[in-house]
PDB file of C-alpha atoms in Angstrom:
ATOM      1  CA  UNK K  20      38.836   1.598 -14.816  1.00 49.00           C
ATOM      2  CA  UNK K  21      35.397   3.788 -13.918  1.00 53.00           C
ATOM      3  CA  UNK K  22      34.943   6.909 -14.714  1.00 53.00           C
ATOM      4  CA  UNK K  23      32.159   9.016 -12.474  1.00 54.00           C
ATOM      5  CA  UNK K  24      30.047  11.644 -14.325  1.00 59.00           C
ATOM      6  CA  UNK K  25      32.518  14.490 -14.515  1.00 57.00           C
ATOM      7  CA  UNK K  26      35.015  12.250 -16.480  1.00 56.00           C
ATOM      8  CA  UNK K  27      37.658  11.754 -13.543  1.00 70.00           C
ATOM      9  CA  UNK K  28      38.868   8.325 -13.252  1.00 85.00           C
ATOM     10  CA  UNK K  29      37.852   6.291  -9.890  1.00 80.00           C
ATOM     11  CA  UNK K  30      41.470   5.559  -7.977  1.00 86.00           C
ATOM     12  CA  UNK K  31      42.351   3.139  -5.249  1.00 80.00           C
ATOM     13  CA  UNK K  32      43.046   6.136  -2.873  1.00 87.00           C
ATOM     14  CA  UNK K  33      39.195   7.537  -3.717  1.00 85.00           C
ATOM     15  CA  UNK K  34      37.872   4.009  -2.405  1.00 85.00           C
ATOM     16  CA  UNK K  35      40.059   3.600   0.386  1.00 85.00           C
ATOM     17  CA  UNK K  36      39.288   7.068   1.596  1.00 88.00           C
ATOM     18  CA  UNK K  37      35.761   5.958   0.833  1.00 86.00           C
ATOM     19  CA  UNK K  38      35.776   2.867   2.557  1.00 87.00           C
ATOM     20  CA  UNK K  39      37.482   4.664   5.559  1.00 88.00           C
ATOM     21  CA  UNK K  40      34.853   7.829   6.094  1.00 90.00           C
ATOM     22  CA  UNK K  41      32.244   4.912   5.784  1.00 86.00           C
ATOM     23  CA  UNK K  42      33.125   3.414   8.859  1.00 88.00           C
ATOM     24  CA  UNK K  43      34.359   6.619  10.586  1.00 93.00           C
ATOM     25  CA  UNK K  44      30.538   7.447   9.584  1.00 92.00           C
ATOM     26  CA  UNK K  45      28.981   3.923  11.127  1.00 91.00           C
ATOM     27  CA  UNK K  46      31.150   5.285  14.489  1.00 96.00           C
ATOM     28  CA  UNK K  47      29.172   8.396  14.676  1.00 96.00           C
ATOM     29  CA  UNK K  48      26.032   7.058  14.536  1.00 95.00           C
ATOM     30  CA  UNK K  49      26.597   4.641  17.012  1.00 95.00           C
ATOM     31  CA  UNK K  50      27.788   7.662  18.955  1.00 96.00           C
ATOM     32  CA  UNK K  51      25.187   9.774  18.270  1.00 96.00           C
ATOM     33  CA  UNK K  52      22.492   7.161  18.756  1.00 95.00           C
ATOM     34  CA  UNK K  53      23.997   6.656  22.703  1.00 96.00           C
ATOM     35  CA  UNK K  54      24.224  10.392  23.074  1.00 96.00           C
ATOM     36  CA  UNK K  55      20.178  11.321  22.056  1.00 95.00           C
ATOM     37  CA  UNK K  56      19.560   8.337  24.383  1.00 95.00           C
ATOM     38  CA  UNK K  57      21.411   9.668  27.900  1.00 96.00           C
ATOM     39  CA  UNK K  58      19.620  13.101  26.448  1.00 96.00           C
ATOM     40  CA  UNK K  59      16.440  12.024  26.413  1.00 95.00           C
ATOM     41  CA  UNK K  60      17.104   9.923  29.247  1.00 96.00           C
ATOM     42  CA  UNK K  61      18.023  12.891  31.071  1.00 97.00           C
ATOM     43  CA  UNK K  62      15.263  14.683  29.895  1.00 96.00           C
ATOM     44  CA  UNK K  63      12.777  11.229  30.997  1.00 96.00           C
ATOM     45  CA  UNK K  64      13.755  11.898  34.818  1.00 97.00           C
ATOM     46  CA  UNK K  65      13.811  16.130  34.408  1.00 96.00           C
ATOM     47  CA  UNK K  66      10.623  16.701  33.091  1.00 96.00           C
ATOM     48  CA  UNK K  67       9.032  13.926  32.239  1.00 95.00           C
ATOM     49  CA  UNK K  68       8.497  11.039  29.240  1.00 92.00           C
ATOM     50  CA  UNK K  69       7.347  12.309  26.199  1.00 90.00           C
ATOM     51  CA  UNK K  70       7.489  16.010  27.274  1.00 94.00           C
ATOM     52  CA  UNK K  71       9.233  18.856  25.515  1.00 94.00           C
ATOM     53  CA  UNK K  72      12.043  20.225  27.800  1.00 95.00           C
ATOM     54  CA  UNK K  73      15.145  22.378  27.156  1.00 94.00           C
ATOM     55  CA  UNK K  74      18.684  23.036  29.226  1.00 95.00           C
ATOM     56  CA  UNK K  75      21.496  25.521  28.432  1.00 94.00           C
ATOM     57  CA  UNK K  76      24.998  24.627  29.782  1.00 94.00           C
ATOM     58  CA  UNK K  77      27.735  26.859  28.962  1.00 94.00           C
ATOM     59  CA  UNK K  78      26.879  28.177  24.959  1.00 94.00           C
ATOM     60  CA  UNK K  79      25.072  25.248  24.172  1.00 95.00           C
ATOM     61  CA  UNK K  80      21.475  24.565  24.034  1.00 95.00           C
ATOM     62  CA  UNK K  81      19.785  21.049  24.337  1.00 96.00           C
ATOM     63  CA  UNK K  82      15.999  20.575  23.546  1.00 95.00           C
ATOM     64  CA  UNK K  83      13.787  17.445  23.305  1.00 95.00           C
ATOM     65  CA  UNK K  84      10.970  18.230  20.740  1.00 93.00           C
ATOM     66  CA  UNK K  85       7.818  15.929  20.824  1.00 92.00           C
ATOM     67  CA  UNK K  86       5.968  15.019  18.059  1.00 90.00           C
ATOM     68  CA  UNK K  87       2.652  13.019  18.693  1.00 88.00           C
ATOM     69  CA  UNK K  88       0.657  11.304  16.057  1.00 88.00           C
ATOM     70  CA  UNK K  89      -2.448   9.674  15.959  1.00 89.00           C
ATOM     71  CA  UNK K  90      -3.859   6.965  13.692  1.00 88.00           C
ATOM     72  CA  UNK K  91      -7.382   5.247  13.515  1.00 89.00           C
ATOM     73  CA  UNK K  92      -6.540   0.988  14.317  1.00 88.00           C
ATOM     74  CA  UNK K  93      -8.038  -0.006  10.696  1.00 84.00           C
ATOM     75  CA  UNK K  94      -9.511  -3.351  11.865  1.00 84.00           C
ATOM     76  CA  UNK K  95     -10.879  -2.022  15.365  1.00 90.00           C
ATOM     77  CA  UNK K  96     -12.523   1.283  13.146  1.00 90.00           C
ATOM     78  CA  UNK K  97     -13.419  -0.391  10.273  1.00 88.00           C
ATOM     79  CA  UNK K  98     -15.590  -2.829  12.435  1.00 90.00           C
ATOM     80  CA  UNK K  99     -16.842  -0.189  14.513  1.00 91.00           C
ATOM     81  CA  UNK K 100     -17.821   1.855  11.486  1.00 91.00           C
ATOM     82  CA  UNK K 101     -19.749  -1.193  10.243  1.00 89.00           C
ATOM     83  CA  UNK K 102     -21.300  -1.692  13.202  1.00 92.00           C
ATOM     84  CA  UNK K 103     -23.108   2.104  12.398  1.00 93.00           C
ATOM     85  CA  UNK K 104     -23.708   1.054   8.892  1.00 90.00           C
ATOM     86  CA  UNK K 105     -21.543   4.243   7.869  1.00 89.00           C
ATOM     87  CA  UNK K 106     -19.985   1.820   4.754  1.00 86.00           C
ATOM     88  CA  UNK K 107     -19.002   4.853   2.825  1.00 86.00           C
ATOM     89  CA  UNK K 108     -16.175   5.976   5.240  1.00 88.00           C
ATOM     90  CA  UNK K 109     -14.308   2.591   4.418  1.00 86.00           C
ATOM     91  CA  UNK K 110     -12.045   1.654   2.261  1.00 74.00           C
ATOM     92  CA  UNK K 111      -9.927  -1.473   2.775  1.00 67.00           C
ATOM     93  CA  UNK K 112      -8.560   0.835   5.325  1.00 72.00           C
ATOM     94  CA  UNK K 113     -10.529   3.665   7.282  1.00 84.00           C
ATOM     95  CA  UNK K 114     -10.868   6.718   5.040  1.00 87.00           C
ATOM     96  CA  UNK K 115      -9.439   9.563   7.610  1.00 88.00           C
ATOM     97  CA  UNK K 116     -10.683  12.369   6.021  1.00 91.00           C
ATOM     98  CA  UNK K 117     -13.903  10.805   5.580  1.00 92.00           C
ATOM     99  CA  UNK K 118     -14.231  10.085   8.990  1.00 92.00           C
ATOM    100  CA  UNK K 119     -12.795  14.203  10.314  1.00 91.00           C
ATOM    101  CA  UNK K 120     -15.537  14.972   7.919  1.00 93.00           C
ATOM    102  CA  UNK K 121     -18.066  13.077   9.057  1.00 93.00           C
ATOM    103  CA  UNK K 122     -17.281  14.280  12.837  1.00 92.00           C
ATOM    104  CA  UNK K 123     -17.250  17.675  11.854  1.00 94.00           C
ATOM    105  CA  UNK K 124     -20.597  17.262  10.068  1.00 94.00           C
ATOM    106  CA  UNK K 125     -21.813  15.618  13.150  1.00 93.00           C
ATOM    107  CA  UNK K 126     -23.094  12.721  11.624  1.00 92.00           C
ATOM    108  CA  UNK K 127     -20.614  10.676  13.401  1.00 91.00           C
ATOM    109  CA  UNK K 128     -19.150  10.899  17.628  1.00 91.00           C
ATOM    110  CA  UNK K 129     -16.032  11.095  18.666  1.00 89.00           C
ATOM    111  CA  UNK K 130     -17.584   8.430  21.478  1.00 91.00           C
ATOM    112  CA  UNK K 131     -18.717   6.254  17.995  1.00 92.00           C
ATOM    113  CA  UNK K 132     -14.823   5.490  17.817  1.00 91.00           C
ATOM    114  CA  UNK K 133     -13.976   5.230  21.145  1.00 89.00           C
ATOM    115  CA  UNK K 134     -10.768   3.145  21.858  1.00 89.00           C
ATOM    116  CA  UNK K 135     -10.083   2.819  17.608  1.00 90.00           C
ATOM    117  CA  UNK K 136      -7.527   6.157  17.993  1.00 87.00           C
ATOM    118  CA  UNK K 137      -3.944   4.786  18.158  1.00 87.00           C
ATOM    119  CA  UNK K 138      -1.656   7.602  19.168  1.00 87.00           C
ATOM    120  CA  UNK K 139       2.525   7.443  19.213  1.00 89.00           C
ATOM    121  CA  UNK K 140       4.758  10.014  19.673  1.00 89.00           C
ATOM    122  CA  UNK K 141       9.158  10.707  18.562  1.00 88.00           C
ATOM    123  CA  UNK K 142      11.689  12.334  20.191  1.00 85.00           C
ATOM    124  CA  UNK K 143      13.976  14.857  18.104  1.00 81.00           C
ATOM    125  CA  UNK K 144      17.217  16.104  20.320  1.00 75.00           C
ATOM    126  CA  UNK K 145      18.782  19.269  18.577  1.00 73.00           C
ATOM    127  CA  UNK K 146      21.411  20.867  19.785  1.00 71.00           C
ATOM    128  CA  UNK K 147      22.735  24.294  18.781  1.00 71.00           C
ATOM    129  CA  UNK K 148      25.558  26.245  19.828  1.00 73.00           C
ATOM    130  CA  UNK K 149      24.351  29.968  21.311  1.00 76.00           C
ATOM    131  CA  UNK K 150      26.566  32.825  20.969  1.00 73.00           C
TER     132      UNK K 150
END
């Protein structure tokens, strides 16, 4: 038999209660996963795609938090960047600091990179119970 780190031996009952929360967990998720979607389904035709929004019913809370992210497209920017002859703000991939830096320190436009900005956003659902 296997012992686990705190010298207890491993029994049948510990796997098959294992095994069992395992797929009680998979059943969750699934769950879960087709809950956040009506939510932020919901929250689509309420206020919007991709917008923050919040609704109380009874003492819960629901909110849809939005996170947006942008990235530079590496072969669109690095070609673009070429095309200036600004070679030090490339590595294989474009150097983003380099290039904040360079914006900052005017000796690149925002219009220079026009169309290279790739931006995505994710939905978090939370809910909390309000007392």
């Amino acid at each position: 038999m296997l012992k686990n780190n705190v010298g207890s031996l491993i029994t049948k009952e510990m796997l098959a209660n294992y095994h069992e929360l395992n797929l009680k967990k998979k059943e969750i998720e699934t769950e879960l996963i087709e809950l956040k979607k009506a939510f932020n389904q919901y929250f689509d035709m309420a206020v919007g795609k991709d917008t923050r929004g919040d609704i109380a019913i009874g003492d819960y809370k629901l909110q849809r938090q939005v996170r947006v992210t942008e990235k530079y497209e590496p072969e669109d920017t690095v070609n673009r960047l070429e095309k200036i002859n600004l070679l030090d703000l490339i590595q294989k991939r474009p150097d983003e600091e380099k290039i904040k830096a360079a914006l900052n320190l005017g000796l690149l436009k925002e219009s220079d990179l026009e169309g290279c900005i790739k931006t995505s956003s994710s939905q978090a659902i939370y809910v909390k119970r309000v007392e």
